[in-house]
Amino acid sequence: MAKRSTVYDVAQAAGVSIATVSFTFRQPERVRAGTREAVLRAARELDYMPSASARGLARGRTGALGLFSYDLLLEEPADEPGGEEDFRTYPLYVDEVQRGFELECARRGQALLIGSDPRGEGEGVMDIVGRVDGLAVFPGARPAELLVPLARLLPVVAFATAADDGVLHHVRVDNRAGTRALVTHLARTHGIGDIGFVGETRMSDVAERFDGLRLAMADLGLRPPDGVLDPTPVGSAEPFPEVKRLHAGGALPRALVCASDQLALELMDVLDALGVAVPGDVAVTGFDGVVAGRLHRPTLTTVRQPMEAMGRLAVEILVAALEDPAAAPQRHRLPVRPLFRESCGCGRS
Amino acid sequence: MAKRSTVYDVAQAAGVSIATVSFTFRQPERVRAGTREAVLRAARELDYMPSASARGLARGRTGALGLFSYDLLLEEPADEPGGEEDFRTYPLYVDEVQRGFELECARRGQALLIGSDPRGEGEGVMDIVGRVDGLAVFPGARPAELLVPLARLLPVVAFATAADDGVLHHVRVDNRAGTRALVTHLARTHGIGDIGFVGETRMSDVAERFDGLRLAMADLGLRPPDGVLDPTPVGSAEPFPEVKRLHAGGALPRALVCASDQLALELMDVLDALGVAVPGDVAVTGFDGVVAGRLHRPTLTTVRQPMEAMGRLAVEILVAALEDPAAAPQRHRLPVRPLFRESCGCGRS
DNA sequence: CGGGCGCATCTATGCGCATAGAGCCGGACC
DNA sequence: GGTCCGGCTCTATGCGCATAGATGCGCCCG
């Protein structure tokens, strides 16, 4: 590796001072055309690449935005064994939001830093915070309060996170309207009034989904479930114990609304193993609208989040916040769209 | 935004020098336990977040790896209009490779910088090169030679790019074996001997795919096509003129092997509009193995690249190159896997 | 012919951190 | 009591760039 050349090298080669070199790149109009040419030529010959570290230090800004996941999957490399490729684990909700974030950064010429927290110990945040001017964060195991101190240092957008004491920017969707649309459809179109909710409500998004379901059922004169089914983390040893118990007792609801597509897909695997037909015996719905739901048979009825728009919006918010640091935190709630497919009893779509 | 606190603030609060603060974070074992505690406490109280810019400048390394696309799609925000969501444009080949890169960076606790070139003028590269210690690059319109000067400054991995004069690291797949597998399958299983190739061979990956097709056909005693069909960029006003002309003349081959899945999907749209049945009248195959090929009806026969593995491998190479800058550039060629689905005449799979 | 003005460029400095090398201090040992 | 040594901490410096303020130069005008 040849040593990278610096402003000093370029200045010497062009016969000017380092200030002129810097001006040539940052404020070209301040430099006479002839001088500018000379500097650019020297820079080209020396393969000059400005150090972002030095620039960031001098300017007090890094010029990059960050996207952070606490819980990025850290499985060992996937093998793609003999069968089909696995689109159940990718792209998920976060991936599509991230894509929106990327596209918007690219469109604006913003550098983008992707970070995660390998040890789960928060040091990942510290590392990334030192590198960026603004940060968007997916919800993780730990509460949003951990983000509050950060938000005093730089603008922070929290995705799908409960509102806080007013320093974070928020981007989330209308979860209640989503499950309401599902419930209404199940009741009106398929005549189903016995609906359960599967998922765990520690995450505020899921809590809202459950809430929307109960409200919608009450409005329709149906008896909402008292609580959720199987509020256990996905991937546990014995999945969906309550659903299995209900099935054993012949008391399975006619429809199961799941907190996410992933959960719905896993549930359908289990139902299949139990010999329960979907949607014949039980209708199943998801939430998110990931591609895996379309690959599954039956295709999964779900609620699609506007993920690309969410990612883009986060970038917009951060850029605006950098321009006007005094502005109040923004809270956005984006609309969702129900997708009625086979798993609720509709024809293929 | 409160001013971020610095080593100086922490040092003062803890009653030590800035060197001790720095050591506490970088070489904890050099600092007595009691002192360390005091520093960490002060750091916590002050919400100290080290500046990556300053650290990078002082150490001469940024601690981040970069991933760069020349041609990142810069369309305006997608609307997701009334119908279904669009998985034709995402995730594509590059997205899945990028995912592998991300996962491996996350696993190693490496920061990852995503860059692109909004104006198409190479300044994007300059910006990102100044921010990272190593770089992986997707092929773009411009030739790999532009990367060579970069590779003298930092390790560079080129994906899917023709070999160069020996400074770049390369990660690509066995393209010839891929089309060979398709041709063999078409001939042996479906008895098809009249096979055309659709795509444009400026990109070396595609050239290899065409080459593999011709070699395989020759080996099977079939007459390979003289040239490719429709070597025009995707998305042009009047797509696939040659295919249309052949169809008008009743001279369409019995099978069309396409340079990529995207191309195959667009081709099938056109064939559908012409009233040509796939696979009944013409078998169609793709290359890459993106999800859109599984969503299409008929499902797309294709060759799956090990994209996650490619992304992970690039990170490995870069990390190794940073540890031993004198090591020779690596060239890897990963195996591919044919996926026989409906569009070649196989049953659903 | 001197003063004043505006432009192009330069000099000098600081951004926050890492680290080489110096300094200090207490204990072991003679 | 003096010397030496090792462990801990400090002082001093440089990393490459941006930029405020100084400088010099040419030109216009009185």
Short mmCIF file of N, CA and C in Angstrom, two decimals, chain A residues 5-77:
data_model
loop_
_atom_site.label_atom_id
_atom_site.label_comp_id
_atom_site.label_asym_id
_atom_site.label_seq_id
_atom_site.Cartn_x
_atom_site.Cartn_y
_atom_site.Cartn_z
N SER A 5 -1.46 10.24 -0.38
CA SER A 5 -0.93 11.62 -0.39
C SER A 5 -1.93 12.55 0.29
N THR A 6 -1.40 13.65 0.78
CA THR A 6 -2.18 14.57 1.59
C THR A 6 -2.24 15.93 0.91
N VAL A 7 -2.97 16.82 1.52
CA VAL A 7 -3.00 18.19 1.02
C VAL A 7 -1.61 18.77 0.89
N TYR A 8 -0.72 18.38 1.78
CA TYR A 8 0.63 18.93 1.74
C TYR A 8 1.34 18.50 0.46
N ASP A 9 1.20 17.23 0.12
CA ASP A 9 1.81 16.73 -1.11
C ASP A 9 1.25 17.46 -2.32
N VAL A 10 -0.05 17.58 -2.35
CA VAL A 10 -0.68 18.22 -3.50
C VAL A 10 -0.26 19.68 -3.58
N ALA A 11 -0.24 20.34 -2.42
CA ALA A 11 0.14 21.76 -2.40
C ALA A 11 1.54 21.94 -2.95
N GLN A 12 2.43 21.09 -2.51
CA GLN A 12 3.82 21.20 -2.98
C GLN A 12 3.90 20.97 -4.49
N ALA A 13 3.21 19.92 -4.94
CA ALA A 13 3.25 19.60 -6.37
C ALA A 13 2.66 20.72 -7.22
N ALA A 14 1.66 21.39 -6.69
CA ALA A 14 1.00 22.43 -7.47
C ALA A 14 1.62 23.80 -7.23
N GLY A 15 2.53 23.87 -6.28
CA GLY A 15 3.17 25.14 -6.00
C GLY A 15 2.27 26.14 -5.30
N VAL A 16 1.38 25.64 -4.46
CA VAL A 16 0.51 26.53 -3.70
C VAL A 16 0.52 26.11 -2.24
N SER A 17 -0.26 26.80 -1.44
CA SER A 17 -0.35 26.43 -0.03
C SER A 17 -1.47 25.40 0.17
N ILE A 18 -1.44 24.78 1.33
CA ILE A 18 -2.47 23.77 1.58
C ILE A 18 -3.85 24.39 1.62
N ALA A 19 -3.93 25.65 2.02
CA ALA A 19 -5.23 26.30 2.07
C ALA A 19 -5.84 26.34 0.68
N THR A 20 -5.04 26.64 -0.29
CA THR A 20 -5.54 26.71 -1.66
C THR A 20 -6.03 25.33 -2.13
N VAL A 21 -5.30 24.30 -1.74
CA VAL A 21 -5.75 22.96 -2.09
C VAL A 21 -7.12 22.69 -1.47
N SER A 22 -7.22 22.99 -0.21
CA SER A 22 -8.49 22.76 0.47
C SER A 22 -9.61 23.57 -0.18
N PHE A 23 -9.32 24.84 -0.46
CA PHE A 23 -10.34 25.67 -1.11
C PHE A 23 -10.75 25.11 -2.47
N THR A 24 -9.79 24.60 -3.18
CA THR A 24 -10.09 24.07 -4.51
C THR A 24 -11.19 23.01 -4.44
N PHE A 25 -11.16 22.22 -3.36
CA PHE A 25 -12.16 21.17 -3.26
C PHE A 25 -13.43 21.64 -2.56
N ARG A 26 -13.30 22.48 -1.57
CA ARG A 26 -14.48 22.83 -0.76
C ARG A 26 -15.16 24.10 -1.25
N GLN A 27 -14.39 25.05 -1.75
CA GLN A 27 -14.99 26.32 -2.20
C GLN A 27 -14.31 26.75 -3.50
N PRO A 28 -14.54 25.98 -4.55
CA PRO A 28 -13.82 26.20 -5.82
C PRO A 28 -13.93 27.64 -6.33
N GLU A 29 -15.02 28.29 -6.05
CA GLU A 29 -15.21 29.63 -6.59
C GLU A 29 -14.25 30.64 -5.97
N ARG A 30 -13.66 30.27 -4.86
CA ARG A 30 -12.72 31.19 -4.23
C ARG A 30 -11.34 31.12 -4.85
N VAL A 31 -11.15 30.18 -5.76
CA VAL A 31 -9.81 29.97 -6.34
C VAL A 31 -9.84 30.32 -7.82
N ARG A 32 -8.81 31.03 -8.27
CA ARG A 32 -8.76 31.40 -9.68
C ARG A 32 -8.70 30.15 -10.54
N ALA A 33 -9.34 30.22 -11.70
CA ALA A 33 -9.49 29.03 -12.54
C ALA A 33 -8.15 28.35 -12.82
N GLY A 34 -7.15 29.14 -13.17
CA GLY A 34 -5.85 28.56 -13.50
C GLY A 34 -5.25 27.81 -12.32
N THR A 35 -5.31 28.43 -11.18
CA THR A 35 -4.79 27.77 -9.98
C THR A 35 -5.54 26.48 -9.71
N ARG A 36 -6.85 26.56 -9.86
CA ARG A 36 -7.67 25.40 -9.60
C ARG A 36 -7.25 24.23 -10.49
N GLU A 37 -7.08 24.52 -11.77
CA GLU A 37 -6.65 23.48 -12.70
C GLU A 37 -5.37 22.83 -12.22
N ALA A 38 -4.43 23.68 -11.86
CA ALA A 38 -3.12 23.16 -11.44
C ALA A 38 -3.27 22.24 -10.24
N VAL A 39 -4.10 22.66 -9.31
CA VAL A 39 -4.29 21.85 -8.11
C VAL A 39 -4.96 20.53 -8.47
N LEU A 40 -5.99 20.62 -9.29
CA LEU A 40 -6.69 19.39 -9.66
C LEU A 40 -5.77 18.43 -10.41
N ARG A 41 -4.93 18.99 -11.25
CA ARG A 41 -4.00 18.14 -11.99
C ARG A 41 -3.05 17.44 -11.02
N ALA A 42 -2.49 18.21 -10.13
CA ALA A 42 -1.59 17.63 -9.14
C ALA A 42 -2.30 16.55 -8.32
N ALA A 43 -3.53 16.85 -7.94
CA ALA A 43 -4.30 15.90 -7.14
C ALA A 43 -4.49 14.60 -7.92
N ARG A 44 -4.80 14.75 -9.17
CA ARG A 44 -5.03 13.57 -9.99
C ARG A 44 -3.75 12.74 -10.12
N GLU A 45 -2.69 13.44 -10.37
CA GLU A 45 -1.42 12.71 -10.53
C GLU A 45 -1.01 11.98 -9.27
N LEU A 46 -1.34 12.57 -8.16
CA LEU A 46 -0.92 11.96 -6.89
C LEU A 46 -1.99 11.02 -6.33
N ASP A 47 -3.09 10.82 -7.07
CA ASP A 47 -4.20 10.01 -6.56
C ASP A 47 -4.63 10.50 -5.19
N TYR A 48 -4.77 11.79 -5.07
CA TYR A 48 -5.14 12.35 -3.78
C TYR A 48 -6.57 11.99 -3.40
N MET A 49 -6.74 11.43 -2.23
CA MET A 49 -8.06 11.11 -1.69
C MET A 49 -8.14 11.75 -0.31
N PRO A 50 -8.95 12.77 -0.16
CA PRO A 50 -9.00 13.47 1.13
C PRO A 50 -9.36 12.51 2.26
N SER A 51 -8.77 12.72 3.39
CA SER A 51 -9.08 11.89 4.56
C SER A 51 -10.35 12.39 5.22
N ALA A 52 -11.32 11.51 5.26
CA ALA A 52 -12.59 11.90 5.89
C ALA A 52 -12.39 12.09 7.38
N SER A 53 -11.44 11.39 7.94
CA SER A 53 -11.18 11.56 9.37
C SER A 53 -10.73 12.98 9.65
N ALA A 54 -9.77 13.44 8.89
CA ALA A 54 -9.25 14.78 9.11
C ALA A 54 -10.32 15.83 8.86
N ARG A 55 -11.06 15.61 7.78
CA ARG A 55 -12.09 16.59 7.48
C ARG A 55 -13.14 16.63 8.57
N GLY A 56 -13.54 15.44 9.00
CA GLY A 56 -14.54 15.37 10.05
C GLY A 56 -14.06 16.05 11.32
N LEU A 57 -12.82 15.83 11.63
CA LEU A 57 -12.27 16.43 12.84
C LEU A 57 -12.26 17.95 12.72
N ALA A 58 -11.83 18.43 11.58
CA ALA A 58 -11.72 19.88 11.40
C ALA A 58 -13.09 20.54 11.36
N ARG A 59 -14.03 19.87 10.74
CA ARG A 59 -15.33 20.51 10.56
C ARG A 59 -16.32 20.22 11.68
N GLY A 60 -16.00 19.21 12.47
CA GLY A 60 -16.94 18.87 13.53
C GLY A 60 -18.12 18.08 13.04
N ARG A 61 -18.06 17.61 11.81
CA ARG A 61 -19.12 16.78 11.25
C ARG A 61 -18.49 15.68 10.42
N THR A 62 -19.11 14.52 10.48
CA THR A 62 -18.53 13.41 9.72
C THR A 62 -19.10 13.35 8.31
N GLY A 63 -20.30 13.88 8.13
CA GLY A 63 -20.92 13.80 6.81
C GLY A 63 -21.57 12.46 6.53
N ALA A 64 -21.75 11.67 7.56
CA ALA A 64 -22.40 10.37 7.35
C ALA A 64 -23.60 10.22 8.27
N LEU A 65 -24.55 9.44 7.81
CA LEU A 65 -25.68 9.07 8.66
C LEU A 65 -25.53 7.60 9.04
N GLY A 66 -26.09 7.25 10.17
CA GLY A 66 -25.94 5.89 10.64
C GLY A 66 -27.26 5.18 10.77
N LEU A 67 -27.21 3.86 10.60
CA LEU A 67 -28.39 3.03 10.80
C LEU A 67 -27.96 1.91 11.71
N PHE A 68 -28.69 1.77 12.79
CA PHE A 68 -28.23 0.85 13.82
C PHE A 68 -29.29 -0.18 14.19
N SER A 69 -28.86 -1.44 14.27
CA SER A 69 -29.74 -2.50 14.77
C SER A 69 -29.10 -3.12 15.99
N TYR A 70 -29.85 -3.18 17.06
CA TYR A 70 -29.33 -3.92 18.21
C TYR A 70 -29.24 -5.39 17.90
N ASP A 71 -30.24 -5.87 17.17
CA ASP A 71 -30.45 -7.32 17.13
C ASP A 71 -30.14 -7.94 15.78
N LEU A 72 -29.24 -7.36 15.05
CA LEU A 72 -28.93 -7.92 13.75
C LEU A 72 -28.59 -9.40 13.92
N LEU A 73 -29.14 -10.19 13.04
CA LEU A 73 -28.94 -11.63 13.12
C LEU A 73 -27.47 -11.94 13.00
N LEU A 74 -26.98 -12.71 13.90
CA LEU A 74 -25.55 -13.01 13.85
C LEU A 74 -25.30 -14.49 13.66
N GLU A 75 -26.25 -15.15 13.04
CA GLU A 75 -26.04 -16.57 12.82
C GLU A 75 -24.75 -16.77 12.03
N GLU A 76 -24.28 -17.95 12.17
CA GLU A 76 -23.13 -18.33 11.35
C GLU A 76 -23.57 -18.34 9.89
N PRO A 77 -22.60 -18.29 8.99
CA PRO A 77 -22.91 -18.31 7.56
C PRO A 77 -23.93 -19.37 7.20
#
